CSV table of C-alpha atoms and ligand atoms in Angstrom, one decimal:
chain,number,residue,atom,x,y,z
A,15,MET,CA,320.1,335.3,224.4
A,16,VAL,CA,323.0,333.9,226.4
A,17,PHE,CA,322.5,332.2,229.7
A,18,HIS,CA,325.3,332.3,232.2
A,19,ARG,CA,325.2,329.6,234.9
A,20,HIS,CA,325.6,331.5,238.1
A,21,ARG,CA,328.2,330.1,240.4
A,22,LYS,CA,325.9,330.3,243.3
A,23,TRP,CA,323.5,327.8,241.7
A,24,ALA,CA,326.3,325.6,240.4
A,25,LYS,CA,327.5,325.1,243.9
A,26,LEU,CA,324.1,324.1,245.4
A,27,PRO,CA,324.1,320.4,246.5
A,28,ARG,CA,322.0,318.1,244.3
A,29,MET,CA,318.6,317.3,245.7
A,30,THR,CA,318.9,313.6,246.1
A,31,GLU,CA,317.0,311.0,248.2
A,32,PRO,CA,318.8,309.8,251.3
A,33,PRO,CA,320.5,306.5,250.6
A,34,ARG,CA,318.2,303.5,251.1
A,35,PRO,CA,319.3,300.9,253.6
A,36,PRO,CA,320.2,297.5,252.1
A,37,ARG,CA,317.3,295.1,251.3
A,38,ARG,CA,317.1,292.5,254.0
A,39,LEU,CA,317.0,289.1,252.5
A,40,ALA,CA,316.3,285.7,254.0
A,41,VAL,CA,317.7,282.9,252.0
A,42,LEU,CA,316.1,279.4,252.3
A,43,ALA,CA,318.3,276.5,251.1
A,44,SER,CA,318.1,272.7,251.7
A,45,GLY,CA,321.6,271.7,250.6
A,46,ARG,CA,325.0,272.8,249.3
A,47,GLY,CA,324.2,276.5,249.2
A,48,SER,CA,326.2,277.6,246.1
A,49,ASN,CA,323.5,280.1,245.1
A,50,LEU,CA,323.6,281.6,248.6
A,51,VAL,CA,327.4,282.0,248.2
A,52,ALA,CA,326.9,283.7,244.8
A,53,ILE,CA,324.4,286.1,246.3
A,54,GLN,CA,326.7,286.9,249.2
A,55,ASP,CA,329.6,287.4,246.8
A,56,ALA,CA,327.5,289.9,244.8
A,57,ILE,CA,326.7,291.8,248.0
A,58,ASP,CA,330.4,291.7,249.1
A,59,ARG,CA,331.5,293.1,245.6
A,60,GLY,CA,328.9,295.9,246.0
A,61,ASP,CA,326.8,294.7,243.0
A,62,LEU,CA,323.7,294.0,245.1
A,63,HIS,CA,322.5,296.5,247.7
A,64,ALA,CA,321.2,293.9,250.2
A,65,SER,CA,322.2,292.0,253.2
A,66,VAL,CA,321.5,288.3,254.1
A,67,ALA,CA,319.6,288.8,257.3
A,68,LEU,CA,318.9,285.1,257.8
A,69,VAL,CA,319.7,281.7,256.3
A,70,VAL,CA,317.0,279.0,256.9
A,71,SER,CA,317.2,275.3,256.1
A,72,ASN,CA,315.1,272.3,256.7
A,73,ASN,CA,318.3,270.3,256.8
A,74,SER,CA,320.5,270.6,259.8
A,75,SER,CA,323.6,269.5,257.9
A,76,ALA,CA,323.1,271.8,254.9
A,77,GLY,CA,326.2,273.5,253.5
A,78,ALA,CA,324.1,276.7,253.4
A,79,LEU,CA,323.9,276.7,257.2
A,80,GLU,CA,327.6,275.9,257.5
A,81,PHE,CA,328.3,279.0,255.3
A,82,ALA,CA,326.0,281.1,257.5
A,83,ARG,CA,327.8,280.0,260.6
A,84,ARG,CA,331.2,280.7,259.1
A,85,ARG,CA,330.2,284.2,258.0
A,86,GLY,CA,328.4,285.1,261.2
A,87,ILE,CA,325.0,285.3,259.4
A,88,PRO,CA,322.0,284.5,261.6
A,89,TRP,CA,320.6,281.1,260.7
A,90,ALA,CA,317.8,278.8,261.6
A,91,HIS,CA,317.0,275.1,261.2
A,92,VAL,CA,313.3,274.9,260.7
A,93,SER,CA,311.9,271.4,260.0
A,94,ALA,CA,308.7,269.4,260.4
A,95,LYS,CA,310.8,266.8,262.2
A,96,THR,CA,311.7,269.2,265.0
A,97,ASP,CA,309.1,271.9,265.0
A,98,ALA,CA,305.5,271.5,266.0
A,99,ASP,CA,304.4,274.2,263.5
A,100,PRO,CA,307.3,274.9,261.1
A,101,GLY,CA,305.3,277.6,259.2
A,102,VAL,CA,304.7,279.7,262.4
A,103,ARG,CA,308.3,279.2,263.5
A,104,LEU,CA,309.6,280.3,260.1
A,105,LEU,CA,307.3,283.4,260.2
A,106,GLU,CA,308.6,284.3,263.7
A,107,ARG,CA,312.2,284.1,262.6
A,108,LEU,CA,311.6,286.1,259.5
A,109,GLU,CA,309.8,288.8,261.4
A,110,ALA,CA,312.5,288.9,264.1
A,111,VAL,CA,315.2,289.8,261.5
A,112,GLY,CA,312.9,292.2,259.6
A,113,CYS,CA,313.1,290.2,256.4
A,114,GLU,CA,311.8,292.1,253.4
A,115,VAL,CA,312.4,289.5,250.6
A,116,LEU,CA,312.4,285.7,250.7
A,117,VAL,CA,314.9,284.1,248.4
A,118,LEU,CA,314.5,280.4,247.8
A,119,ALA,CA,317.8,279.0,246.7
A,120,GLY,CA,317.8,275.2,246.4
A,121,TYR,CA,314.9,275.0,248.9
A,122,MET,CA,313.2,271.6,248.3
A,123,LYS,CA,310.1,272.1,250.5
A,124,LEU,CA,306.8,273.6,249.5
A,125,LEU,CA,306.6,276.9,251.4
A,126,ASP,CA,303.9,277.0,254.1
A,127,PRO,CA,300.8,278.9,252.7
A,128,ARG,CA,300.9,281.3,255.6
A,129,VAL,CA,304.5,282.3,254.8
A,130,VAL,CA,303.5,282.6,251.1
A,131,ALA,CA,300.6,284.9,252.1
A,132,ALA,CA,302.8,287.0,254.4
A,133,TYR,CA,305.4,287.5,251.6
A,134,ARG,CA,303.2,287.5,248.5
A,135,GLY,CA,305.0,289.3,245.7
A,136,ARG,CA,308.2,289.4,247.9
A,137,ALA,CA,309.3,285.8,247.5
A,138,MET,CA,311.2,284.3,244.6
A,139,ASN,CA,312.6,280.9,243.7
A,140,ILE,CA,315.3,279.7,241.2
A,141,HIS,CA,314.5,276.6,239.2
A,142,PRO,CA,317.2,274.7,237.3
A,143,GLY,CA,315.2,274.4,234.1
A,144,PRO,CA,312.7,276.0,231.7
A,145,LEU,CA,309.2,276.6,233.2
A,146,PRO,CA,306.5,275.6,233.0
A,147,ARG,CA,307.5,272.6,230.9
A,148,PHE,CA,310.1,271.2,233.3
A,149,GLY,CA,308.5,272.1,236.6
A,150,GLY,CA,306.0,270.9,239.1
A,151,PRO,CA,305.9,268.3,241.9
A,152,GLY,CA,308.9,265.9,241.7
A,153,MET,CA,310.8,268.2,239.3
A,154,PHE,CA,313.8,269.4,241.3
A,155,GLY,CA,317.6,269.1,241.1
A,156,GLU,CA,318.8,266.3,238.9
A,157,HIS,CA,315.3,265.2,238.0
A,158,VAL,CA,314.9,268.4,235.9
A,159,HIS,CA,318.2,267.8,234.0
A,160,ALA,CA,317.2,264.2,233.4
A,161,ALA,CA,313.8,265.2,232.0
A,162,VAL,CA,315.5,267.9,229.8
A,163,LEU,CA,317.9,265.3,228.4
A,164,ALA,CA,315.1,262.8,227.9
A,165,ALA,CA,313.0,265.3,226.0
A,166,GLY,CA,315.9,266.0,223.6
A,167,VAL,CA,315.4,269.7,223.6
A,168,PRO,CA,318.3,271.9,222.4
A,169,THR,CA,318.3,274.3,225.3
A,170,SER,CA,317.8,274.4,229.1
A,171,GLY,CA,318.6,277.0,231.7
A,172,PRO,CA,317.5,278.4,235.0
A,173,THR,CA,314.2,280.3,235.6
A,174,VAL,CA,313.5,282.7,238.4
A,175,HIS,CA,309.8,283.0,239.4
A,176,ARG,CA,307.7,284.4,242.1
A,177,VAL,CA,306.6,281.9,244.8
A,178,THR,CA,303.0,280.8,245.1
A,179,GLU,CA,301.4,278.0,247.1
A,180,HIS,CA,302.2,275.6,244.2
A,181,TYR,CA,305.5,274.1,243.0
A,182,ASP,CA,307.2,276.2,240.3
A,183,GLU,CA,304.2,278.4,239.5
A,184,GLY,CA,304.1,282.2,239.8
A,185,ASP,CA,305.2,284.9,237.4
A,186,ILE,CA,308.4,284.3,235.6
A,187,LEU,CA,310.9,287.0,236.4
A,188,ALA,CA,314.0,285.9,234.5
A,189,HIS,CA,315.4,283.0,232.4
A,190,THR,CA,318.8,282.3,231.0
A,191,GLU,CA,319.1,280.0,228.0
A,192,VAL,CA,321.9,277.4,228.2
A,193,PRO,CA,322.7,275.0,225.4
A,194,VAL,CA,322.3,271.2,225.8
A,195,LEU,CA,325.4,269.8,224.1
A,196,PRO,CA,325.9,266.5,222.4
A,197,GLY,CA,327.2,264.0,224.9
A,198,ASP,CA,325.8,265.9,227.9
A,199,ASP,CA,324.8,263.9,230.9
A,200,VAL,CA,323.0,265.0,234.0
A,201,ALA,CA,326.2,266.1,235.7
A,202,SER,CA,327.6,268.2,232.8
A,203,LEU,CA,324.2,269.8,232.1
A,204,ALA,CA,323.7,270.5,235.8
A,205,ALA,CA,327.1,272.2,236.1
A,206,ARG,CA,326.4,274.5,233.1
A,207,VAL,CA,323.0,275.4,234.4
A,208,LEU,CA,324.3,276.1,237.9
A,209,ALA,CA,326.9,278.5,236.6
A,210,ALA,CA,324.1,280.4,234.8
A,211,GLU,CA,322.1,280.4,238.1
A,212,HIS,CA,325.0,282.1,239.9
A,213,ALA,CA,325.0,284.8,237.3
A,214,LEU,CA,321.3,285.2,237.1
A,215,TYR,CA,319.9,285.1,240.6
A,216,TRP,CA,321.6,288.1,242.2
A,217,ARG,CA,320.9,290.2,239.1
A,218,THR,CA,317.2,289.3,239.2
A,219,ILE,CA,317.0,290.2,242.9
A,220,ALA,CA,318.7,293.5,242.2
A,221,ARG,CA,316.4,294.3,239.2
A,222,VAL,CA,313.1,293.3,240.9
A,223,PHE,CA,313.7,294.4,244.5
A,224,ASP,CA,316.5,296.8,244.5
A,225,ALA,CA,315.7,299.1,241.6
A,226,ALA,CA,316.5,302.4,243.3
A,227,PRO,CA,314.6,305.3,241.8
A,228,ASP,CA,316.8,307.8,239.9
B,14,GAR,C1,320.1,274.6,242.2
B,14,GAR,O1,320.4,274.0,240.9
B,14,GAR,C2,318.6,275.0,242.2
B,14,GAR,O2,318.2,275.5,241.0
B,14,GAR,C3,317.9,273.7,242.5
B,14,GAR,O3,318.7,273.1,243.5
B,14,GAR,C4,320.1,273.5,243.3
B,14,GAR,C5,320.6,274.0,244.6
B,14,GAR,O4,322.0,274.3,244.5
B,14,GAR,N1,316.6,274.0,243.0
B,14,GAR,C6,315.6,273.2,242.8
B,14,GAR,O5,315.6,272.2,242.2
B,14,GAR,C7,314.3,273.7,243.5
B,14,GAR,N2,313.1,273.1,242.8
B,14,GAR,P1,322.8,275.1,245.6
B,14,GAR,O6,322.3,274.5,247.0
B,14,GAR,O7,324.2,274.9,245.3
B,14,GAR,O8,322.4,276.5,245.5
């Protein structure tokens, strides 16, 4: 039997879901903010269907806040030094912008447990080394690279994980392996890992929170 595709059917519009609005991210950063910039770049290129609805820092002179101001992104300085209850203030700001996903990008503070509870399963952090071996209290920034070099392991690399009430715990969502090369020092290893972070973080956000159904 031969089936002919009738023109009438061929011309019917495809039944598709209406386009989903961009995921509303809040990015928390304590310093330079290069991961924030990489995420915003991915959004600008159209690779990540999201918007940075808020940038938050505990550090009023953070590069991340400067970037937010330059780009016209809403921002907030939330700190135990200036806020009576920084956890509540942060929650209020997040709610005010309709934040859906919390993205910790070089945020050096432990997140208030009430914020963790409100965003359970919707908060992620990037760590500049393999977990769980090179994580935990005191393991941040250069300390991680120094520990990796001291351990003499052949590889390092960033790890993205869900956020819990404890430092660097929570399900691991992604990891990129980066070689530790002979002659590496903290600065050279940090630069190699940071480049891998910039490639990994937005892709992980897209995969975990932005997987649009077909
Ligand atoms: C990044 O290497 C990030 O993995 C690390 O701080 C750096 C921030 O760089 N985060 C931690 O150590 C958290 N425990 P950035 O401000 O340029 O994004």
